[in-house]
Coordinates of C-alpha atoms in Angstrom, one line a residue:
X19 CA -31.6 30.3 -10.9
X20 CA -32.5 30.5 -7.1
X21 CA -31.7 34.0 -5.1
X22 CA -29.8 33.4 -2.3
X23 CA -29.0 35.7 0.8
X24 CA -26.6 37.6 -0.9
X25 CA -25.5 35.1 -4.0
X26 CA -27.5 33.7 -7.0
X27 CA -26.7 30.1 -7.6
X28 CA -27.6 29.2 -10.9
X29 CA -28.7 25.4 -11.3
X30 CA -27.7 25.3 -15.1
X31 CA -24.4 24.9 -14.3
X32 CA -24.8 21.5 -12.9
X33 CA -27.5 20.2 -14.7
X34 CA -26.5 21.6 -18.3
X35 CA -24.8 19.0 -20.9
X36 CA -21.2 21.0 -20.2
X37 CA -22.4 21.3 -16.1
X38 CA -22.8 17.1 -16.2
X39 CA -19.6 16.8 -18.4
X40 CA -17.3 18.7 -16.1
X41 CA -19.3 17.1 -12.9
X42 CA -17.8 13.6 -14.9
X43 CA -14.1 15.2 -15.2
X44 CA -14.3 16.2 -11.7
X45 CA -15.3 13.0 -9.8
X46 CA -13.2 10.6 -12.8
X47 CA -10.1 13.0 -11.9
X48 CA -10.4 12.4 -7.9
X49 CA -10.6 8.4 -8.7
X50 CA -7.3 8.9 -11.1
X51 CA -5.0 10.8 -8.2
X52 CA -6.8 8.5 -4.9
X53 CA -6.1 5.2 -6.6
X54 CA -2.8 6.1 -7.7
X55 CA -1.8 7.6 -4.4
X56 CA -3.1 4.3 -2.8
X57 CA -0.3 2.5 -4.7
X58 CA 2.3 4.9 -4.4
X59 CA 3.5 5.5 -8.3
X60 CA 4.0 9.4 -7.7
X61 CA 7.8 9.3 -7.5
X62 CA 9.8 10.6 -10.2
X63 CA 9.4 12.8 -12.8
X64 CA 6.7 11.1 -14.8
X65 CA 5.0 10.2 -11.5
X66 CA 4.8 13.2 -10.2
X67 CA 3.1 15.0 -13.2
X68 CA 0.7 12.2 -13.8
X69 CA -0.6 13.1 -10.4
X70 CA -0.3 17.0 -10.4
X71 CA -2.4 16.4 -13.9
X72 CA -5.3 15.1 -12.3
X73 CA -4.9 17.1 -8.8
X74 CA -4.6 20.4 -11.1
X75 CA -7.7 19.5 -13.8
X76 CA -9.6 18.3 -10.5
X77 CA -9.0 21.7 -8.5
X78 CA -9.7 23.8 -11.3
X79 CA -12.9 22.1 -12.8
X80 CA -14.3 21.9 -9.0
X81 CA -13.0 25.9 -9.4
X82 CA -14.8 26.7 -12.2
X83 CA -18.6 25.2 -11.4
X84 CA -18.0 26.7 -7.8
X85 CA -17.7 30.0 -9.8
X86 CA -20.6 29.3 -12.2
X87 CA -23.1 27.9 -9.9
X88 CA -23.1 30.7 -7.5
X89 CA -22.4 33.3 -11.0
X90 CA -19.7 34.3 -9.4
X91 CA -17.5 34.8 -12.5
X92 CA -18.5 37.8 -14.3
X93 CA -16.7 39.9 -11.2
X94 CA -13.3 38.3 -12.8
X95 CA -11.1 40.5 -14.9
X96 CA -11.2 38.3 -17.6
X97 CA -13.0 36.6 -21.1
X98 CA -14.6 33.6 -18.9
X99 CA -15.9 32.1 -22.1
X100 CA -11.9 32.2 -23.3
X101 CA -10.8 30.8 -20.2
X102 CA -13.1 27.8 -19.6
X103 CA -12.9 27.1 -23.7
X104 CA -8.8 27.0 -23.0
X105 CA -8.6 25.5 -20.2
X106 CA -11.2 22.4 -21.1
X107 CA -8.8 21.8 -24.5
X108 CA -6.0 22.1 -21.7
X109 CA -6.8 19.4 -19.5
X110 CA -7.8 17.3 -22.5
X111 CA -4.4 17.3 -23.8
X112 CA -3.0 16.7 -20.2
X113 CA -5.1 14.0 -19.1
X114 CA -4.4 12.4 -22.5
X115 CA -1.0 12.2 -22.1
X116 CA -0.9 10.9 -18.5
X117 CA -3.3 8.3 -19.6
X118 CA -0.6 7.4 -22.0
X119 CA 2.6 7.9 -19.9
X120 CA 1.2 6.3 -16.3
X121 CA 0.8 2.8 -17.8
X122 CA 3.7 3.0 -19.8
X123 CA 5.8 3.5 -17.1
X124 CA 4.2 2.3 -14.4
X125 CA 2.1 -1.1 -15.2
X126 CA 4.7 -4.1 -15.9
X127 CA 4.0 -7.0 -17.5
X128 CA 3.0 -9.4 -16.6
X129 CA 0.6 -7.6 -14.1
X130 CA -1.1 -9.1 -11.2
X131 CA -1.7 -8.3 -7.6
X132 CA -4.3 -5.9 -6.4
X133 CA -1.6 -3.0 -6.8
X134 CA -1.6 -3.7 -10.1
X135 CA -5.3 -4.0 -10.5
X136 CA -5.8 -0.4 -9.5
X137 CA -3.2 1.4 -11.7
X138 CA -5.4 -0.8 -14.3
X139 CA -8.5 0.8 -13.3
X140 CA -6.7 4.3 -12.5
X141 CA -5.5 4.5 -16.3
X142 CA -9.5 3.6 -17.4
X143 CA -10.4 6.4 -15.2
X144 CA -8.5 8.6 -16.6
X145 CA -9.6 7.6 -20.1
X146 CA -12.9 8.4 -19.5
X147 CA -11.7 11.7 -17.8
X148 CA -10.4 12.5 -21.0
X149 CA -13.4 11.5 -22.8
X150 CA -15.5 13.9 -20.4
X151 CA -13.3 16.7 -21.3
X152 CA -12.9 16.1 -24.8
X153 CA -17.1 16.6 -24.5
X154 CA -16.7 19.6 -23.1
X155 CA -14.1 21.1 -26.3
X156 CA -17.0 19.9 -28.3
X157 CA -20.1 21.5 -26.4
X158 CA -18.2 25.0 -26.0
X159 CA -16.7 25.1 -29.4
X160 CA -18.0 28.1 -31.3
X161 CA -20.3 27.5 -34.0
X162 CA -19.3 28.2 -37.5
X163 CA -19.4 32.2 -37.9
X164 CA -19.5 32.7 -34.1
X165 CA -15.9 34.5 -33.0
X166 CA -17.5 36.4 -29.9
X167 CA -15.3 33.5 -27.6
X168 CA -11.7 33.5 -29.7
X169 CA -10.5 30.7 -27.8
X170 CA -13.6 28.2 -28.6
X171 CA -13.0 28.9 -32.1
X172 CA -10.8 26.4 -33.9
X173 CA -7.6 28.7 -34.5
X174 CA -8.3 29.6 -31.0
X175 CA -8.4 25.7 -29.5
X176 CA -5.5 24.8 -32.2
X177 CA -3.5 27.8 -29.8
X178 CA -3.7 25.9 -26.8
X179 CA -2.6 22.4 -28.5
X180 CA 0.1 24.3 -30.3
X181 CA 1.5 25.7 -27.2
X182 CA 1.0 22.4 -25.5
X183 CA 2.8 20.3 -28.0
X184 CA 6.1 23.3 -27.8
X185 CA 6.3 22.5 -23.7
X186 CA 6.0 18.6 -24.8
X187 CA 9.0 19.4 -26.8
X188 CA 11.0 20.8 -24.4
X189 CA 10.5 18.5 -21.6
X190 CA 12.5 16.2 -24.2
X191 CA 15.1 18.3 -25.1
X192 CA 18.4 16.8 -24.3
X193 CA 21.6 17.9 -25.9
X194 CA 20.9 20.5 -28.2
X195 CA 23.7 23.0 -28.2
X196 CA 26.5 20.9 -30.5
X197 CA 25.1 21.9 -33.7
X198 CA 23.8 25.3 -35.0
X199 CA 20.9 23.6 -37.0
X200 CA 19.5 22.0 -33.9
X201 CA 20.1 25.9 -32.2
X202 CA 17.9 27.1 -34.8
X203 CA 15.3 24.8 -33.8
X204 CA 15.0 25.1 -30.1
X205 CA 14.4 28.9 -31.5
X206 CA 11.6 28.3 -33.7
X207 CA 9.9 26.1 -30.5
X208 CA 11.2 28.9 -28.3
X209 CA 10.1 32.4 -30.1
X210 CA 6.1 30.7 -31.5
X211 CA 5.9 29.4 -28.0
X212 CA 6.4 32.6 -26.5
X213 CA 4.2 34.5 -29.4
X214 CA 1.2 31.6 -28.9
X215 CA 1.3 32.2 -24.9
X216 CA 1.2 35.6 -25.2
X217 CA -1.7 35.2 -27.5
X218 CA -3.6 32.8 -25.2
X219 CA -3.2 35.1 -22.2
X220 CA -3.9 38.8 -23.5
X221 CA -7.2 36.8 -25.1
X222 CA -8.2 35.4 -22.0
X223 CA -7.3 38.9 -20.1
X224 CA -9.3 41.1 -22.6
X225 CA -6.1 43.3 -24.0
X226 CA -6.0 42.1 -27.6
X227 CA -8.9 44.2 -28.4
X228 CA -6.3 47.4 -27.0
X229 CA -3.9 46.9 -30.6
X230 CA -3.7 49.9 -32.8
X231 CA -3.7 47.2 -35.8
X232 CA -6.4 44.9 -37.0
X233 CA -5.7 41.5 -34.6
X234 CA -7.3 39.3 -37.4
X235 CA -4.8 40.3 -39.9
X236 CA -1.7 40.1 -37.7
X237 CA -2.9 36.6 -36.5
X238 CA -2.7 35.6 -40.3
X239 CA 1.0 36.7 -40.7
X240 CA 2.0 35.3 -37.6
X241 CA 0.4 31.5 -38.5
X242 CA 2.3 32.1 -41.9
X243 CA 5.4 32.9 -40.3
X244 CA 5.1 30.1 -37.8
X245 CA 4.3 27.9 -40.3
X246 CA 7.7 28.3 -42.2
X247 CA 9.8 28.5 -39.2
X248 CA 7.9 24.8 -38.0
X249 CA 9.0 23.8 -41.6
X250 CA 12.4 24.7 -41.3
X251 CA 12.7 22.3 -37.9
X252 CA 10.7 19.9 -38.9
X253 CA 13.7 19.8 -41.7
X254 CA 16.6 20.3 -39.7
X255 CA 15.9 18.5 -36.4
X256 CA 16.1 15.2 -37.9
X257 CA 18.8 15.8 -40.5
X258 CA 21.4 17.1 -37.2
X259 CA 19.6 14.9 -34.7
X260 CA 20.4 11.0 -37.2
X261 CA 22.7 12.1 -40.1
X262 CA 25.2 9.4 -39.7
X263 CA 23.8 8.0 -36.6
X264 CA 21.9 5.0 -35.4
X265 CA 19.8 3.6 -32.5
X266 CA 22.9 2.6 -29.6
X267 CA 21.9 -1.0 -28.5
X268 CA 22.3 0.3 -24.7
X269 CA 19.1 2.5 -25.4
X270 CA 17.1 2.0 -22.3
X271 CA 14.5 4.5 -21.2
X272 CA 15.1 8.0 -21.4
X273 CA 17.4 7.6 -24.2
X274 CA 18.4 10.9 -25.9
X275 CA 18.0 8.8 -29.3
X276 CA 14.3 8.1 -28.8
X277 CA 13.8 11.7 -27.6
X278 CA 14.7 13.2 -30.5
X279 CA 12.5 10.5 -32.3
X280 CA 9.3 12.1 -30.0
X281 CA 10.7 15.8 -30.6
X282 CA 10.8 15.2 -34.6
X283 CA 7.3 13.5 -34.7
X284 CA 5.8 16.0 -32.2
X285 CA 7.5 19.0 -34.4
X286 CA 5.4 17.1 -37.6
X287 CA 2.3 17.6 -35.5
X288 CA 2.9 21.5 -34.5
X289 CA 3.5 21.9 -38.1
X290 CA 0.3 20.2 -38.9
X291 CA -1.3 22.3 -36.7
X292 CA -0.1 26.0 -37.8
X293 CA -1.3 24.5 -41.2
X294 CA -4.6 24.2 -40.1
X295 CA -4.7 26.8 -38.1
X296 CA -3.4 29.5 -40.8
X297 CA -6.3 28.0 -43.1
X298 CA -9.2 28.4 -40.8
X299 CA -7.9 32.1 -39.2
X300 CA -7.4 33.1 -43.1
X301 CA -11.6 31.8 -43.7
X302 CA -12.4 33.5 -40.7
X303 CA -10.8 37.0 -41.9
X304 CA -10.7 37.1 -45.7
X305 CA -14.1 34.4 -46.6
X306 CA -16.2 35.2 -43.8
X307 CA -19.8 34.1 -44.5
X308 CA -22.2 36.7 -44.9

């Protein structure tokens, strides 16, 4: 570290493994949102959060080295370990889908033209930005035995991708309000999102540790609980969403029949997740290595 006038910047933070890894995410990011802006596919829905993904993952990480080169964060009211570890499995999940969705939508086939050449390059880009943040969940997770960081833990990063996954859900919910089955089920994403994001945010602000009951124990019933509820819709969804209904030929894009097809496989996966979540949270409490 080298003493400054009146700040300490601290060199580590750049040239560290995570430092070089976020200094990847940060520069892969800004190629993403200029090449795409160059083109002009930032119209519409799915345009528009393709690009706030990497303007928002950009400004943050650029955030977030500003704050650790110059050790700036400890002044912060908050778990900085949590929040980094949260918001690296964040943008992972975010720059993974918009490296899915952009060329989905966006490149036509057959593609040729320079337009099309950078929306090519763009979706590489943002591969590889996903790749540099996916290093970054690996290099900050918590090693076995270590719970000091809650959110670099695996129960902890399984949170963030459970919460993720619920807000995936809902930007496909369509017509749900016909059938009391499929009212049951926009609960169960409802009431564990809310729980999850509550958990997330009182981790990251330091006020779990203020419960009058053991934290550990209660995360253990809740995952249980989840689990069963995830069960129930992953049961219900697609018996009211298909019972005695098939694919309309006239289903273009944005069909409400193929968006219950991504709700039900995307309610598999939450379901997958509170499973292995409620088994690592319950070795972390109850088989904790000596």
């Amino acid at each position: 570290a080298v003493t400054m006038a009146r700040a300490t910047v601290n060199l580590r933070a750049m040239t560290s493994w995570v430092g070089i890894a976020r200094l990847f995410a940060v520069v892969l990011s800004c190629i993403a949102f200029s090449l795409v802006a160059s083109t002009g596919d930032f119209r519409g829905p799915y345009g528009t959060w393709c690009m706030f993904t990497w303007c928002f993952c950009f400004a943050v990480t650029l955030l977030v080295l500003f704050l650790e080169l110059l050790e700036l964060y400890p002044k912060l009211p908050l778990s900085w370990d949590d929040f980094t570890a949260a918001f690296s499995m964040l943008a992972a999940l975010m720059v993974f889908t918009t490296s899915v969705v952009f060329p989905a939508i966006f490149i036509s086939s057959p593609c040729s033209g320079s337009k099309c050449a950078r929306q090519a390059v763009a979706t590489t880009v943002s591969c590889l930005c996903f790749l540099a943040y996916a290093v970054e969940v690996g290099l900050t997770r918590a090693k076995p035995g270590d719970i000091s960081s809650f959110l670099s833990t695996v129960p902890g990063l399984l949170k963030v991708f459970e919460a993720y996954v619920a807000c995936l859900i809902f930007s496909l919910l369509d017509t749900y309000n016909l059938e009391a089955g499929r009212q049951w089920c926009v609960a169960v994403y409802s009431i564990c999102f809310i729980i999850t994001l509550l958990i997330i945010i009182f981790t990251i602000g330091r006020c779990l540790s203020y419960m009058p009951c053991p934290l550990e124990k209660v995360l253990v019933g809740y995952n249980a609980l989840a689990l069963v509820m995830y069960l129930t819709a992953t049961v219900l969804w697609p018996l009211y969403s298909f019972r005695g209904r098939s694919r309309p030929a006239s289903c273009g894009r944005g069909c409400t029949w193929d968006k219950n097809v991504g709700i039900t496989f995307l309610t598999i996966f939450n379901l997958i997740a509170y499973l292995v979540d409620l088994v690592y949270s319950t070795r972390m409490v109850f088989i904790r290595a000596p």
